Tab-separated table of C-alpha atoms in Angstrom:
chain	number	residue	atom	x	y	z
A	1	GLU	CA	12.776	30.141	6.739
A	2	ASP	CA	12.771	29.641	10.494
A	3	GLN	CA	9.331	28.758	11.835
A	4	VAL	CA	7.826	28.204	15.261
A	5	THR	CA	4.354	26.709	15.710
A	6	GLN	CA	2.604	26.350	19.043
A	7	SER	CA	-0.360	24.160	19.809
A	8	PRO	CA	-3.025	24.270	20.951
A	9	GLU	CA	-3.935	27.945	20.522
A	10	ALA	CA	-5.978	27.781	23.717
A	11	LEU	CA	-6.268	25.254	26.523
A	12	ARG	CA	-8.737	25.146	29.377
A	13	LEU	CA	-7.945	22.943	32.358
A	14	GLN	CA	-9.493	22.231	35.717
A	15	GLU	CA	-7.292	22.905	38.708
A	16	GLY	CA	-5.103	19.857	39.240
A	17	GLU	CA	-5.560	18.553	35.671
A	18	SER	CA	-2.069	18.064	34.214
A	19	SER	CA	-1.370	18.667	30.517
A	20	SER	CA	1.277	19.673	27.994
A	21	LEU	CA	1.814	22.517	25.555
A	22	ASN	CA	3.659	21.883	22.300
A	23	CYS	CA	6.165	23.988	20.375
A	24	SER	CA	7.394	22.621	17.054
A	25	TYR	CA	10.152	24.368	15.149
A	26	THR	CA	12.174	24.325	11.955
A	27	VAL	CA	15.392	26.284	12.185
A	28	SER	CA	18.943	26.094	10.939
A	29	GLY	CA	21.548	26.303	13.630
A	30	LEU	CA	19.497	26.281	16.824
A	31	ARG	CA	21.273	28.214	19.563
A	32	GLY	CA	18.512	27.876	22.119
A	33	LEU	CA	14.801	27.377	22.681
A	34	PHE	CA	13.041	29.619	25.157
A	35	TRP	CA	9.777	29.559	27.060
A	36	TYR	CA	8.140	32.741	28.293
A	37	ARG	CA	4.994	33.451	30.292
A	38	GLN	CA	2.884	36.489	29.414
A	39	ASP	CA	0.097	37.809	31.611
A	40	PRO	CA	-2.584	40.076	30.090
A	41	GLY	CA	-1.338	43.626	29.609
A	42	LYS	CA	2.246	42.767	30.552
A	43	GLY	CA	5.491	41.911	28.830
A	44	PRO	CA	6.729	38.334	28.443
A	45	GLU	CA	8.538	36.904	31.456
A	46	PHE	CA	11.458	34.563	30.846
A	47	LEU	CA	10.994	31.008	32.155
A	48	PHE	CA	13.483	28.573	30.616
A	49	THR	CA	16.255	28.117	28.085
A	50	LEU	CA	16.925	24.707	26.502
A	51	TYR	CA	20.025	24.229	24.385
A	52	SER	CA	20.141	20.619	23.205
A	53	ALA	CA	17.892	17.624	22.583
A	54	GLY	CA	17.233	15.654	25.740
A	55	GLU	CA	17.616	18.632	28.030
A	56	GLU	CA	14.970	19.281	30.686
A	57	LYS	CA	14.330	22.250	32.988
A	58	GLU	CA	11.887	22.539	35.887
A	59	LYS	CA	10.358	25.389	37.842
A	60	GLU	CA	7.597	24.730	40.351
A	61	ARG	CA	4.754	23.043	38.405
A	62	LEU	CA	6.392	23.596	34.998
A	63	LYS	CA	8.773	21.281	33.200
A	64	ALA	CA	10.220	21.991	29.762
A	65	THR	CA	11.697	19.328	27.493
A	66	LEU	CA	13.412	19.504	24.114
A	67	THR	CA	13.778	17.162	21.141
A	68	LYS	CA	15.313	17.862	17.736
A	69	LYS	CA	11.978	19.049	16.328
A	70	GLU	CA	9.838	20.178	19.243
A	71	SER	CA	9.602	21.222	22.846
A	72	PHE	CA	6.963	20.494	25.429
A	73	LEU	CA	5.941	22.521	28.444
A	74	HIS	CA	4.414	20.124	30.921
A	75	ILE	CA	2.164	21.583	33.603
A	76	THR	CA	1.627	19.335	36.601
A	77	ALA	CA	-1.394	19.881	38.862
A	78	PRO	CA	-1.947	23.446	37.633
A	79	LYS	CA	-3.454	26.186	39.762
A	80	PRO	CA	-5.569	29.171	38.651
A	81	GLU	CA	-2.516	31.426	38.994
A	82	ASP	CA	-0.852	29.457	36.187
A	83	SER	CA	-3.373	30.981	33.779
A	84	ALA	CA	-1.434	32.990	31.196
A	85	THR	CA	-0.233	32.865	27.613
A	86	TYR	CA	2.899	30.754	27.190
A	87	LEU	CA	5.252	31.740	24.390
A	88	CYS	CA	7.927	29.620	22.763
A	89	ALA	CA	10.861	31.157	20.881
A	90	VAL	CA	13.893	29.828	19.043
A	91	GLN	CA	17.229	31.553	18.633
A	92	ALA	CA	19.157	30.960	15.418
A	93	ASN	CA	20.284	34.026	13.470
A	94	ASP	CA	17.617	35.933	15.363
A	95	MET	CA	14.843	35.170	17.836
A	96	ARG	CA	11.593	33.848	16.348
A	97	PHE	CA	8.475	33.604	18.495
A	98	GLY	CA	5.447	31.379	18.220
A	99	ALA	CA	1.949	32.838	18.526
A	100	GLY	CA	1.497	31.364	21.996
A	101	THR	CA	-0.867	29.073	23.868
A	102	ARG	CA	-3.462	30.755	26.043
A	103	LEU	CA	-3.893	28.632	29.177
A	104	THR	CA	-6.897	28.994	31.480
A	105	VAL	CA	-7.028	27.012	34.719
A	106	LYS	CA	-10.440	26.911	36.385
A	107	PRO	CA	-10.753	26.390	40.161
B	1	ASN	CA	16.684	47.188	39.675
B	2	ALA	CA	13.842	48.438	37.527
B	3	GLY	CA	14.806	46.080	34.681
B	4	VAL	CA	13.389	47.275	31.356
B	5	THR	CA	11.084	50.283	31.374
B	6	GLN	CA	9.081	51.800	28.533
B	7	THR	CA	7.411	55.163	28.100
B	8	PRO	CA	4.670	55.958	27.378
B	9	LYS	CA	2.327	53.109	28.348
B	10	PHE	CA	-0.450	54.212	26.010
B	11	ARG	CA	-0.633	56.553	23.038
B	12	VAL	CA	-3.190	57.505	20.427
B	13	LEU	CA	-1.963	59.071	17.182
B	14	LYS	CA	-3.656	60.357	14.098
B	15	THR	CA	-2.504	59.124	10.698
B	16	GLY	CA	0.598	61.016	9.626
B	17	GLN	CA	1.683	62.082	13.113
B	18	SER	CA	5.080	61.156	14.478
B	19	MET	CA	6.208	59.916	17.864
B	20	THR	CA	9.109	58.332	19.724
B	21	LEU	CA	8.940	55.419	22.144
B	22	LEU	CA	11.623	55.265	24.815
B	23	CYS	CA	13.119	52.114	26.282
B	24	ALA	CA	15.572	52.077	29.165
B	25	GLN	CA	17.361	49.177	30.877
B	26	ASP	CA	19.504	49.164	33.994
B	27	MET	CA	21.029	45.687	33.612
B	28	ASN	CA	24.034	46.805	31.545
B	29	HIS	CA	22.926	44.577	28.658
B	30	GLU	CA	24.614	44.982	25.295
B	31	TYR	CA	21.712	43.881	23.107
B	32	MET	CA	18.379	45.647	22.865
B	33	TYR	CA	15.325	44.924	20.710
B	34	TRP	CA	12.041	46.397	19.601
B	35	TYR	CA	9.112	44.063	18.846
B	36	ARG	CA	5.498	44.505	17.915
B	37	GLN	CA	2.814	42.092	19.042
B	38	ASP	CA	-0.392	41.644	17.089
B	39	PRO	CA	-3.212	39.188	17.855
B	40	GLY	CA	-2.496	35.710	16.502
B	41	MET	CA	0.877	36.663	15.040
B	42	GLY	CA	3.271	36.484	17.922
B	43	LEU	CA	6.103	38.899	18.548
B	44	ARG	CA	7.844	40.242	15.456
B	45	LEU	CA	11.237	41.926	15.536
B	46	ILE	CA	11.324	45.493	14.203
B	47	HIS	CA	14.905	46.612	14.868
B	48	TYR	CA	17.668	45.639	17.221
B	49	SER	CA	21.002	46.916	18.513
B	50	VAL	CA	24.120	44.970	19.430
B	51	GLY	CA	25.694	47.879	21.264
B	52	GLU	CA	25.850	51.625	21.727
B	53	GLY	CA	25.819	53.439	18.409
B	54	THR	CA	24.780	50.402	16.342
B	55	THR	CA	21.379	49.366	14.983
B	56	ALA	CA	20.106	46.758	12.537
B	57	LYS	CA	16.852	45.835	10.804
B	58	GLY	CA	14.679	42.986	11.962
B	59	GLU	CA	11.775	41.195	10.340
B	60	VAL	CA	9.384	44.171	9.961
B	61	PRO	CA	11.437	47.419	9.880
B	62	ASP	CA	9.482	49.486	7.354
B	63	GLY	CA	7.989	52.684	8.750
B	64	TYR	CA	10.193	52.675	11.849
B	65	ASN	CA	13.568	54.120	12.793
B	66	VAL	CA	15.704	53.546	15.877
B	67	SER	CA	18.639	55.063	17.680
B	68	ARG	CA	20.955	53.880	20.453
B	69	LEU	CA	22.977	56.864	21.547
B	70	LYS	CA	23.498	55.510	25.060
B	71	LYS	CA	23.956	51.892	26.081
B	72	GLN	CA	20.986	51.953	28.435
B	73	ASN	CA	18.502	53.586	26.029
B	74	PHE	CA	16.907	52.423	22.780
B	75	LEU	CA	14.473	54.709	20.966
B	76	LEU	CA	11.861	53.677	18.410
B	77	GLY	CA	10.507	56.351	16.089
B	78	LEU	CA	7.479	56.468	13.834
B	79	GLU	CA	7.921	59.284	11.312
B	80	SER	CA	4.443	59.163	9.768
B	81	ALA	CA	2.085	56.862	11.628
B	82	ALA	CA	-0.311	54.592	9.725
B	83	PRO	CA	-3.291	52.572	11.015
B	84	SER	CA	-1.312	49.382	10.237
B	85	GLN	CA	1.079	50.401	13.008
B	86	THR	CA	-1.619	50.008	15.638
B	87	SER	CA	-0.092	47.401	17.908
B	88	VAL	CA	1.522	46.712	21.256
B	89	TYR	CA	5.234	47.493	21.217
B	90	PHE	CA	7.699	45.725	23.471
B	91	CYS	CA	11.308	46.526	24.161
B	92	ALA	CA	13.681	43.833	25.356
B	93	SER	CA	17.321	43.523	26.350
B	94	SER	CA	19.714	40.602	26.482
B	95	PRO	CA	23.144	40.055	28.006
B	96	ARG	CA	24.365	37.850	25.127
B	97	THR	CA	27.367	36.837	27.189
B	98	GLN	CA	28.654	33.260	27.314
B	99	GLY	CA	25.824	32.118	25.077
B	100	SER	CA	23.010	33.668	27.125
B	101	TYR	CA	20.393	34.623	24.585
B	102	GLU	CA	17.391	35.045	26.872
B	103	GLN	CA	15.637	38.358	26.590
B	104	TYR	CA	14.047	40.489	29.293
B	105	PHE	CA	11.017	42.484	28.313
B	106	GLY	CA	9.497	45.780	29.292
B	107	PRO	CA	5.796	46.228	30.105
B	108	GLY	CA	4.851	47.401	26.610
B	109	THR	CA	3.346	50.438	24.907
B	110	ARG	CA	-0.144	50.195	23.436
B	111	LEU	CA	-0.313	52.401	20.341
B	112	THR	CA	-3.490	53.188	18.434
B	113	VAL	CA	-3.334	55.035	15.107
B	114	THR	CA	-6.655	56.442	13.899
């Protein structure tokens, strides 16, 4: 069965303290791995799609990377406005989501 | 473009009552989805549609029905609500053209069943 596991569940950073979020997956026939940002009380917002191992995507302070078993979302010099829950999802026969990592960035 | 909209935003039901959640998208997407989100469990797919007039079951379909009479609308129905259906419900749409699987979500409906 397709599975997506995100770690850590929660992460607290000081402003400017870089770190990474992990998404490990087991799936047959990966068609894409997705990162979403979700703010409290709102729907997930699409960030990135990664299709093959070795691929990287960047957007402002975020950089997503993909290997055959996991993906990382690197956050460089985060700001308080980066605080949110980050969701990882994999597309095979259907879309499976991880439970998310709740990121808090303190000023 | 409004993107994906959902109505209502909040609803409280008593056990056994019925209701319909409405999702609308103005992006001309073929695929539409209904998810529920519960604490610690991530988003789980209830039903989805690959086009007007078609629907299919997802991971957790029991207790729900859907209809897609128009391409831009996707309705989720609860025939007899149960406390286990207390959740936040999200609708999403996807172009699914040229391998684009990303989904665009609505703002959600918070449903409480007492």
